Amino acid sequence: MTKTERLYRERARRIDDAVKLKKSDRVPVMVEFSYFPATYAGLPFAAAWYDYNGWLQATRKAICDFEPDLIHVTPFFPGKVMEHLEPKPIMWPGHGVPEGASHQYLELEVMTADEYETFLNDQTDFMLRYHLPRMCGAAEGLQMLPKLSAVGYSYRAAFTLAEALTKPEVKTALRNLERVGQEMVRWQRKMDDFNVQIAKLGFPQFNPGTAQAPFDAVSDFLRGMEGAMLDMFRQPEKLTKACNKIMRGLLDRGMPAVNPKSQHPPLLFMGFHRGSDGFMSLKQFEKFYWPTLKKVILGVIKAGLTPCLFCEGDWTSRIEYLRELPPGKSVARLDLTDIFKAKKVLRGHTCIMGNVPASLLQTGTPGRVKEYCKKLIDVVGDDGGFIMAAGSSIDNARPENLRAMVEFTKEYGRYI
């Protein structure tokens, strides 16, 4: 066994022990790098989108220099591909926002308030002829296609579809999407090769892919935040039906595949955007958010994956719902949640990851970072089931502060 193979197994074992609420040799530490390699290497954030070879090299250097136990690398898409696709909801460094700023997502009302029935009656048709053309400029011509389920089952159906494919708008959309697809295949090969390299260097990563809360799918990609908020009051039944339909689609398609070569259940990132205390009441959470999300999480666990539940914002009042999940099968990554109260609720049930404040890593000192990490280790990590990590983005973190978080955890967070 090589040194890097041994390091990979040691790190993976620490994570696995933490998930299973066991004490390993020490508290493991996770770093989600995102744009930090740019800060660390003195590059503009735009490099993540427009200089992929250079970006992956900078990311590899950051991983090797800081040596966390678990890494999460954001797979930024190539900027040229994005320009071909013309996505309307997103602005990225060098295209809509300055080269040194992070990307921004603009929530659009892609589905209007009176289109629920269209979506519920034929989700595939809605996504093809309504959603994609409204979301992406390159796909606008798809709105000219006929409804496929309405063309019939005779040979005339082929004629109807073939006639639609001759329309200039449709032909342009298909050419645009073909070009995007070709570029994405080349990008995916680079990303796959990079992931293999990182594993060979001894660093476990999150499992590729994700799963989301069905309510977030409605809020993020269909109705927008404002529309989803209004729907909870004006048409709650249709909103609930949409969440259930999306949930069934997620379960029917299946979860990301488990790597058969892995000796440990891979972690699957799941980010929650609208379930926090600041967005909806507990009553709304129980009605619109949690029922379908819980089924998706259970589907992830059934598929052999370990869901890492990124509870964005403050989940202090609803963290107890995680106790409805099987013990020792998931990780709660906490952002603004009171992590010490969460420990009291989840002790002996759910592994906790977090929550060194991004503001502390960006504006604090190594001494203050160590002080905060010490309290986390002493209280949240006292009996195992804890993974040290930043609460949220470390894009502009001071390298000396991130180093203090990683190295102090390795030194002080020992169990044996």
Short mmCIF file of C-alpha atoms in Angstrom, two decimals:
data_model
loop_
_atom_site.label_atom_id
_atom_site.label_comp_id
_atom_site.label_asym_id
_atom_site.label_seq_id
_atom_site.Cartn_x
_atom_site.Cartn_y
_atom_site.Cartn_z
CA MET A 1 0.00 0.00 0.00
CA THR A 2 1.38 3.41 -0.97
CA LYS A 3 1.52 6.38 1.38
CA THR A 4 -1.31 8.16 -0.44
CA GLU A 5 -3.47 5.02 -0.38
CA ARG A 6 -2.91 4.78 3.37
CA LEU A 7 -3.77 8.46 3.83
CA TYR A 8 -6.94 8.04 1.78
CA ARG A 9 -8.08 5.12 3.94
CA GLU A 10 -7.26 6.95 7.17
CA ARG A 11 -9.18 10.04 6.12
CA ALA A 12 -12.13 8.07 4.81
CA ARG A 13 -12.25 6.06 8.04
CA ARG A 14 -12.36 9.25 10.13
CA ILE A 15 -15.31 10.53 8.13
CA ASP A 16 -17.07 7.18 8.28
CA ASP A 17 -16.54 6.95 12.05
CA ALA A 18 -17.94 10.45 12.52
CA VAL A 19 -21.03 9.63 10.44
CA LYS A 20 -21.57 6.50 12.53
CA LEU A 21 -21.16 8.59 15.72
CA LYS A 22 -17.93 6.88 16.71
CA LYS A 23 -14.71 8.36 18.03
CA SER A 24 -11.84 7.96 15.60
CA ASP A 25 -8.26 9.00 16.31
CA ARG A 26 -9.29 12.67 16.02
CA VAL A 27 -11.96 15.06 14.79
CA PRO A 28 -11.96 15.12 10.97
CA VAL A 29 -12.02 18.39 9.05
CA MET A 30 -13.77 19.24 5.76
CA VAL A 31 -13.02 22.12 3.39
CA GLU A 32 -15.40 23.22 0.64
CA PHE A 33 -12.98 25.13 -1.58
CA SER A 34 -15.34 26.92 -3.99
CA TYR A 35 -13.55 30.12 -5.12
CA PHE A 36 -10.89 30.00 -2.37
CA PRO A 37 -8.16 28.63 -4.72
CA ALA A 38 -8.42 31.95 -6.59
CA THR A 39 -7.92 33.92 -3.38
CA TYR A 40 -5.04 31.65 -2.40
CA ALA A 41 -3.30 31.76 -5.81
CA GLY A 42 -3.96 35.42 -6.54
CA LEU A 43 -6.27 34.66 -9.47
CA PRO A 44 -9.53 36.35 -10.41
CA PHE A 45 -12.65 34.28 -9.69
CA ALA A 46 -13.25 34.29 -13.45
CA ALA A 47 -10.43 31.75 -13.80
CA ALA A 48 -12.86 29.12 -12.46
CA TRP A 49 -14.98 29.66 -15.58
CA TYR A 50 -12.49 30.67 -18.28
CA ASP A 51 -9.16 29.01 -17.48
CA TYR A 52 -10.13 25.51 -16.50
CA ASN A 53 -6.66 23.96 -16.68
CA GLY A 54 -5.20 26.77 -14.60
CA TRP A 55 -8.13 26.63 -12.23
CA LEU A 56 -7.81 22.90 -11.57
CA GLN A 57 -4.08 23.35 -11.00
CA ALA A 58 -4.75 26.08 -8.43
CA THR A 59 -7.40 23.92 -6.76
CA ARG A 60 -5.04 20.95 -6.59
CA LYS A 61 -2.36 23.12 -4.97
CA ALA A 62 -4.80 24.43 -2.35
CA ILE A 63 -5.95 20.89 -1.52
CA CYS A 64 -2.38 19.63 -1.14
CA ASP A 65 -1.25 22.64 0.88
CA PHE A 66 -4.10 22.54 3.43
CA GLU A 67 -4.63 18.74 3.55
CA PRO A 68 -8.15 18.39 4.98
CA ASP A 69 -9.70 14.97 5.55
CA LEU A 70 -12.62 15.60 3.19
CA ILE A 71 -12.91 18.03 0.30
CA HIS A 72 -15.76 19.50 -1.68
CA VAL A 73 -14.77 20.95 -5.04
CA THR A 74 -17.34 23.06 -6.86
CA PRO A 75 -17.52 21.99 -10.53
CA PHE A 76 -17.73 25.38 -12.22
CA PHE A 77 -18.91 25.05 -15.81
CA PRO A 78 -16.77 26.51 -18.61
CA GLY A 79 -17.71 30.14 -19.25
CA LYS A 80 -17.74 29.71 -23.04
CA VAL A 81 -20.26 26.89 -22.70
CA MET A 82 -22.40 29.13 -20.52
CA GLU A 83 -22.21 31.85 -23.15
CA HIS A 84 -23.44 29.38 -25.77
CA LEU A 85 -26.28 28.25 -23.49
CA GLU A 86 -27.28 31.81 -22.51
CA PRO A 87 -28.79 30.96 -19.10
CA LYS A 88 -31.01 33.84 -18.03
CA PRO A 89 -30.99 33.33 -14.23
CA ILE A 90 -27.22 33.30 -13.64
CA MET A 91 -24.43 35.85 -13.81
CA TRP A 92 -20.87 34.62 -13.39
CA PRO A 93 -17.43 36.26 -12.98
CA GLY A 94 -16.54 38.06 -16.17
CA HIS A 95 -20.10 37.83 -17.46
CA GLY A 96 -22.58 39.96 -15.56
CA VAL A 97 -20.49 40.40 -12.41
CA PRO A 98 -16.85 41.57 -11.99
CA GLU A 99 -14.08 39.02 -12.53
CA GLY A 100 -13.32 39.02 -8.81
CA ALA A 101 -16.91 38.49 -7.62
CA SER A 102 -18.75 35.23 -7.08
CA HIS A 103 -21.59 34.14 -9.34
CA GLN A 104 -25.12 35.34 -8.66
CA TYR A 105 -28.39 33.52 -9.23
CA LEU A 106 -31.40 35.57 -10.32
CA GLU A 107 -34.67 33.89 -9.45
CA LEU A 108 -37.09 34.10 -12.34
CA GLU A 109 -40.80 33.35 -12.39
CA VAL A 110 -40.34 30.72 -15.10
CA MET A 111 -43.70 29.16 -14.31
CA THR A 112 -46.54 31.61 -13.85
CA ALA A 113 -49.14 31.28 -11.12
CA ASP A 114 -51.76 29.92 -13.55
CA GLU A 115 -49.53 27.22 -15.09
CA TYR A 116 -49.57 24.66 -12.28
CA GLU A 117 -52.04 22.44 -14.14
CA THR A 118 -49.86 22.50 -17.26
CA PHE A 119 -46.89 21.41 -15.17
CA LEU A 120 -48.82 18.78 -13.21
CA ASN A 121 -50.51 17.26 -16.28
CA ASP A 122 -47.29 16.73 -18.27
CA GLN A 123 -44.06 17.64 -16.52
CA THR A 124 -41.87 16.50 -19.43
CA ASP A 125 -43.74 18.65 -21.92
CA PHE A 126 -43.63 21.64 -19.59
CA MET A 127 -39.87 21.34 -19.06
CA LEU A 128 -39.21 20.95 -22.81
CA ARG A 129 -41.52 23.58 -24.32
CA TYR A 130 -41.92 26.08 -21.47
CA HIS A 131 -39.14 25.82 -18.91
CA LEU A 132 -36.00 25.41 -21.05
CA PRO A 133 -36.94 28.11 -23.59
CA ARG A 134 -37.61 30.56 -20.76
CA MET A 135 -34.46 29.67 -18.82
CA CYS A 136 -31.92 29.50 -21.65
CA GLY A 137 -31.64 31.76 -24.67
CA ALA A 138 -30.08 28.94 -26.69
CA ALA A 139 -33.23 26.83 -26.23
CA GLU A 140 -35.86 29.44 -27.06
CA GLY A 141 -36.75 27.70 -30.32
CA LEU A 142 -38.01 24.62 -28.44
CA GLN A 143 -41.20 26.48 -27.65
CA MET A 144 -42.09 25.92 -31.33
CA LEU A 145 -42.27 22.14 -30.87
CA PRO A 146 -45.69 20.46 -30.72
CA LYS A 147 -46.83 18.81 -27.53
CA LEU A 148 -45.42 15.33 -28.04
CA SER A 149 -48.21 13.56 -26.18
CA ALA A 150 -50.76 15.23 -28.49
CA VAL A 151 -49.33 14.22 -31.87
CA GLY A 152 -51.01 10.81 -31.72
CA TYR A 153 -49.81 7.24 -32.19
CA SER A 154 -50.08 6.87 -35.99
CA TYR A 155 -47.39 7.41 -38.62
CA ARG A 156 -48.72 10.97 -38.91
CA ALA A 157 -47.15 11.66 -35.53
CA ALA A 158 -43.72 11.31 -37.13
CA PHE A 159 -44.75 13.73 -39.88
CA THR A 160 -45.99 16.28 -37.34
CA LEU A 161 -42.76 16.14 -35.38
CA ALA A 162 -40.59 16.15 -38.50
CA GLU A 163 -42.39 19.23 -39.79
CA ALA A 164 -41.73 21.03 -36.49
CA LEU A 165 -38.03 20.14 -36.69
CA THR A 166 -37.75 22.00 -40.00
CA LYS A 167 -38.66 25.32 -38.41
CA PRO A 168 -35.63 27.66 -38.33
CA GLU A 169 -36.14 28.44 -34.64
CA VAL A 170 -36.16 24.75 -33.69
CA LYS A 171 -33.16 23.93 -35.88
CA THR A 172 -31.18 26.78 -34.29
CA ALA A 173 -32.06 25.61 -30.77
CA LEU A 174 -31.00 22.04 -31.54
CA ARG A 175 -27.68 23.21 -33.04
CA ASN A 176 -27.05 25.38 -29.98
CA LEU A 177 -27.74 22.52 -27.60
CA GLU A 178 -25.59 20.12 -29.63
CA ARG A 179 -22.66 22.53 -29.38
CA VAL A 180 -23.20 22.89 -25.63
CA GLY A 181 -23.38 19.13 -25.24
CA GLN A 182 -20.13 18.54 -27.12
CA GLU A 183 -18.29 21.06 -24.97
CA MET A 184 -19.76 19.60 -21.78
CA VAL A 185 -18.53 16.12 -22.72
CA ARG A 186 -14.99 17.46 -23.04
CA TRP A 187 -15.33 19.34 -19.75
CA GLN A 188 -16.66 16.25 -17.95
CA ARG A 189 -13.65 14.22 -19.09
CA LYS A 190 -11.35 16.84 -17.56
CA MET A 191 -13.35 16.85 -14.33
CA ASP A 192 -13.37 13.04 -14.10
CA ASP A 193 -9.60 12.96 -14.63
CA PHE A 194 -9.13 15.63 -11.97
CA ASN A 195 -11.21 13.67 -9.45
CA VAL A 196 -9.11 10.56 -10.09
CA GLN A 197 -5.93 12.58 -9.53
CA ILE A 198 -7.21 13.96 -6.22
CA ALA A 199 -8.19 10.49 -5.00
CA LYS A 200 -4.71 9.21 -5.90
CA LEU A 201 -3.24 12.03 -3.81
CA GLY A 202 -5.14 10.64 -0.82
CA PHE A 203 -8.17 12.93 -0.49
CA PRO A 204 -11.76 11.63 -0.27
CA GLN A 205 -14.42 13.79 -1.95
CA PHE A 206 -18.17 14.13 -1.90
CA ASN A 207 -20.01 11.83 -4.27
CA PRO A 208 -20.71 13.55 -7.60
CA GLY A 209 -24.27 14.78 -7.99
CA THR A 210 -26.85 16.02 -5.54
CA ALA A 211 -30.50 15.79 -4.53
CA GLN A 212 -32.71 18.66 -3.46
CA ALA A 213 -35.78 19.51 -1.46
CA PRO A 214 -38.80 19.45 -3.80
CA PHE A 215 -40.04 22.77 -2.40
CA ASP A 216 -36.67 24.31 -3.32
CA ALA A 217 -37.09 23.04 -6.87
CA VAL A 218 -40.35 24.96 -7.11
CA SER A 219 -38.96 28.07 -5.44
CA ASP A 220 -35.56 28.12 -7.18
CA PHE A 221 -36.42 27.05 -10.71
CA LEU A 222 -40.15 27.47 -11.30
CA ARG A 223 -41.98 30.08 -9.27
CA GLY A 224 -39.14 32.08 -7.73
CA MET A 225 -39.04 32.99 -4.05
CA GLU A 226 -41.84 35.55 -4.29
CA GLY A 227 -44.11 33.22 -6.24
CA ALA A 228 -43.53 30.30 -3.88
CA MET A 229 -44.25 32.49 -0.86
CA LEU A 230 -47.53 33.69 -2.36
CA ASP A 231 -48.52 30.16 -3.39
CA MET A 232 -48.32 28.93 0.21
CA PHE A 233 -51.27 31.22 0.90
CA ARG A 234 -53.11 31.53 -2.43
CA GLN A 235 -52.90 28.01 -3.89
CA PRO A 236 -51.42 25.68 -1.28
CA GLU A 237 -53.00 22.54 -2.77
CA LYS A 238 -51.36 23.03 -6.15
CA LEU A 239 -48.03 23.84 -4.52
CA THR A 240 -48.24 20.64 -2.47
CA LYS A 241 -49.11 18.61 -5.58
CA ALA A 242 -46.10 20.07 -7.41
CA CYS A 243 -43.76 19.19 -4.54
CA ASN A 244 -45.09 15.63 -4.51
CA LYS A 245 -44.71 15.31 -8.29
CA ILE A 246 -41.11 16.50 -8.15
CA MET A 247 -40.41 14.16 -5.25
CA ARG A 248 -41.77 11.16 -7.15
CA GLY A 249 -39.67 12.14 -10.16
CA LEU A 250 -36.52 12.25 -8.06
CA LEU A 251 -37.21 8.82 -6.59
CA ASP A 252 -38.21 7.30 -9.94
CA ARG A 253 -35.04 8.52 -11.67
CA GLY A 254 -32.93 7.08 -8.88
CA MET A 255 -30.15 8.57 -6.82
CA PRO A 256 -26.54 9.02 -7.99
CA ALA A 257 -24.76 5.69 -8.24
CA VAL A 258 -22.58 4.48 -5.41
CA ASN A 259 -18.96 3.90 -6.39
CA PRO A 260 -18.51 0.11 -6.05
CA LYS A 261 -14.77 0.57 -5.42
CA SER A 262 -15.35 2.76 -2.38
CA GLN A 263 -14.92 1.11 1.01
CA HIS A 264 -17.08 3.76 2.67
CA PRO A 265 -20.56 5.10 1.91
CA PRO A 266 -19.95 8.29 -0.13
CA LEU A 267 -21.42 11.54 1.06
CA LEU A 268 -23.98 13.23 -1.16
CA PHE A 269 -24.32 16.99 -0.85
CA MET A 270 -27.87 18.28 -0.35
CA GLY A 271 -28.32 22.03 0.02
CA PHE A 272 -31.56 23.42 1.47
CA HIS A 273 -32.49 26.98 0.53
CA ARG A 274 -35.98 27.72 1.82
CA GLY A 275 -36.46 25.54 4.90
CA SER A 276 -34.84 27.89 7.39
CA ASP A 277 -36.39 29.77 10.30
CA GLY A 278 -36.15 33.04 8.39
CA PHE A 279 -38.22 31.91 5.41
CA MET A 280 -41.19 29.90 6.62
CA SER A 281 -42.97 29.12 9.86
CA LEU A 282 -42.85 25.70 11.50
CA LYS A 283 -46.43 25.11 10.41
CA GLN A 284 -45.47 25.83 6.80
CA PHE A 285 -42.32 23.72 7.16
CA GLU A 286 -44.41 20.76 8.32
CA LYS A 287 -46.88 21.16 5.47
CA PHE A 288 -44.84 22.19 2.43
CA TYR A 289 -41.18 21.42 3.06
CA TRP A 290 -40.43 18.50 5.32
CA PRO A 291 -42.77 15.70 4.12
CA THR A 292 -41.34 15.47 0.59
CA LEU A 293 -37.79 16.32 1.67
CA LYS A 294 -37.86 13.52 4.24
CA LYS A 295 -38.84 10.99 1.56
CA VAL A 296 -36.03 12.18 -0.72
CA ILE A 297 -33.49 11.87 2.11
CA LEU A 298 -34.71 8.35 2.90
CA GLY A 299 -34.34 7.54 -0.81
CA VAL A 300 -30.74 8.73 -0.71
CA ILE A 301 -30.03 6.55 2.32
CA LYS A 302 -31.76 3.56 0.71
CA ALA A 303 -29.48 3.99 -2.32
CA GLY A 304 -26.47 3.45 -0.04
CA LEU A 305 -25.43 7.09 0.14
CA THR A 306 -24.84 9.30 3.16
CA PRO A 307 -26.74 12.58 2.74
CA CYS A 308 -24.87 15.66 3.90
CA LEU A 309 -27.74 18.02 4.73
CA PHE A 310 -26.55 21.60 4.32
CA CYS A 311 -29.07 23.51 6.43
CA GLU A 312 -28.48 26.97 5.02
CA GLY A 313 -29.43 29.86 7.25
CA ASP A 314 -30.82 29.24 10.74
CA TRP A 315 -32.51 25.89 11.42
CA THR A 316 -32.41 26.11 15.23
CA SER A 317 -36.17 25.73 15.71
CA ARG A 318 -36.51 22.77 13.33
CA ILE A 319 -33.33 20.78 13.79
CA GLU A 320 -35.25 18.20 15.82
CA TYR A 321 -37.00 17.00 12.64
CA LEU A 322 -33.72 15.33 11.66
CA ARG A 323 -34.34 12.84 14.47
CA GLU A 324 -37.04 11.33 12.26
CA LEU A 325 -34.25 9.99 10.04
CA PRO A 326 -32.38 6.74 10.78
CA PRO A 327 -29.59 7.33 13.34
CA GLY A 328 -26.00 7.34 12.14
CA LYS A 329 -26.99 7.61 8.47
CA SER A 330 -26.69 11.32 7.71
CA VAL A 331 -24.68 14.47 8.39
CA ALA A 332 -26.16 17.84 9.34
CA ARG A 333 -23.96 20.65 8.06
CA LEU A 334 -24.95 23.76 9.99
CA ASP A 335 -24.54 27.37 8.95
CA LEU A 336 -26.21 29.92 11.27
CA THR A 337 -28.00 27.33 13.42
CA ASP A 338 -27.10 27.38 17.11
CA ILE A 339 -24.72 24.44 16.83
CA PHE A 340 -24.51 23.93 20.59
CA LYS A 341 -28.29 23.59 20.94
CA ALA A 342 -28.25 21.32 17.90
CA LYS A 343 -25.75 19.05 19.65
CA LYS A 344 -28.13 18.62 22.56
CA VAL A 345 -30.92 17.65 20.18
CA LEU A 346 -28.90 15.42 17.84
CA ARG A 347 -26.46 13.84 20.32
CA GLY A 348 -26.21 10.11 19.67
CA HIS A 349 -28.34 10.39 16.53
CA THR A 350 -26.87 12.60 13.78
CA CYS A 351 -23.33 13.62 12.91
CA ILE A 352 -22.86 17.41 12.90
CA MET A 353 -20.60 19.32 10.50
CA GLY A 354 -19.73 22.99 10.91
CA ASN A 355 -19.84 25.81 11.69
CA VAL A 356 -16.80 28.11 11.85
CA PRO A 357 -18.26 31.47 10.70
CA ALA A 358 -17.23 32.63 7.24
CA SER A 359 -16.95 36.14 8.69
CA LEU A 360 -14.41 34.91 11.25
CA LEU A 361 -12.32 33.19 8.57
CA GLN A 362 -12.42 36.32 6.43
CA THR A 363 -11.86 39.07 9.00
CA GLY A 364 -10.61 37.36 12.17
CA THR A 365 -7.20 36.22 13.33
CA PRO A 366 -5.70 32.72 13.66
CA GLY A 367 -5.98 33.07 17.44
CA ARG A 368 -9.70 33.80 17.32
CA VAL A 369 -10.23 30.96 14.84
CA LYS A 370 -8.48 28.51 17.17
CA GLU A 371 -10.53 29.78 20.09
CA TYR A 372 -13.78 29.10 18.25
CA CYS A 373 -12.61 25.71 17.01
CA LYS A 374 -11.63 24.73 20.56
CA LYS A 375 -15.16 25.35 21.79
CA LEU A 376 -16.60 23.34 18.90
CA ILE A 377 -14.30 20.41 19.64
CA ASP A 378 -14.91 20.55 23.40
CA VAL A 379 -18.71 20.76 23.18
CA VAL A 380 -19.90 19.45 19.82
CA GLY A 381 -17.11 16.93 19.29
CA ASP A 382 -16.70 15.66 22.84
CA ASP A 383 -18.23 12.23 22.14
CA GLY A 384 -17.60 11.89 18.41
CA GLY A 385 -20.06 12.48 15.60
CA PHE A 386 -18.52 15.80 14.60
CA ILE A 387 -16.74 17.10 11.48
CA MET A 388 -15.05 20.50 11.61
CA ALA A 389 -15.93 22.79 8.69
CA ALA A 390 -16.75 26.36 7.82
CA GLY A 391 -20.37 27.35 8.23
CA SER A 392 -20.62 28.59 4.66
CA SER A 393 -18.50 30.10 1.89
CA ILE A 394 -14.74 30.59 2.40
CA ASP A 395 -14.24 32.38 -0.93
CA ASN A 396 -12.44 35.34 0.64
CA ALA A 397 -11.03 33.64 3.73
CA ARG A 398 -7.56 34.60 4.86
CA PRO A 399 -5.29 31.63 4.13
CA GLU A 400 -3.72 31.86 7.60
CA ASN A 401 -7.17 31.58 9.19
CA LEU A 402 -8.19 28.56 7.14
CA ARG A 403 -4.85 26.96 7.95
CA ALA A 404 -5.46 27.62 11.64
CA MET A 405 -8.85 25.87 11.44
CA VAL A 406 -7.40 22.77 9.76
CA GLU A 407 -4.17 22.45 11.73
CA PHE A 408 -5.65 23.27 15.15
CA THR A 409 -8.34 20.62 14.62
CA LYS A 410 -5.68 18.04 13.80
CA GLU A 411 -3.61 18.96 16.85
CA TYR A 412 -6.24 19.63 19.51
CA GLY A 413 -9.09 17.43 18.32
CA ARG A 414 -7.48 14.11 19.18
CA TYR A 415 -9.48 11.38 20.90
CA ILE A 416 -6.57 9.01 21.43
#
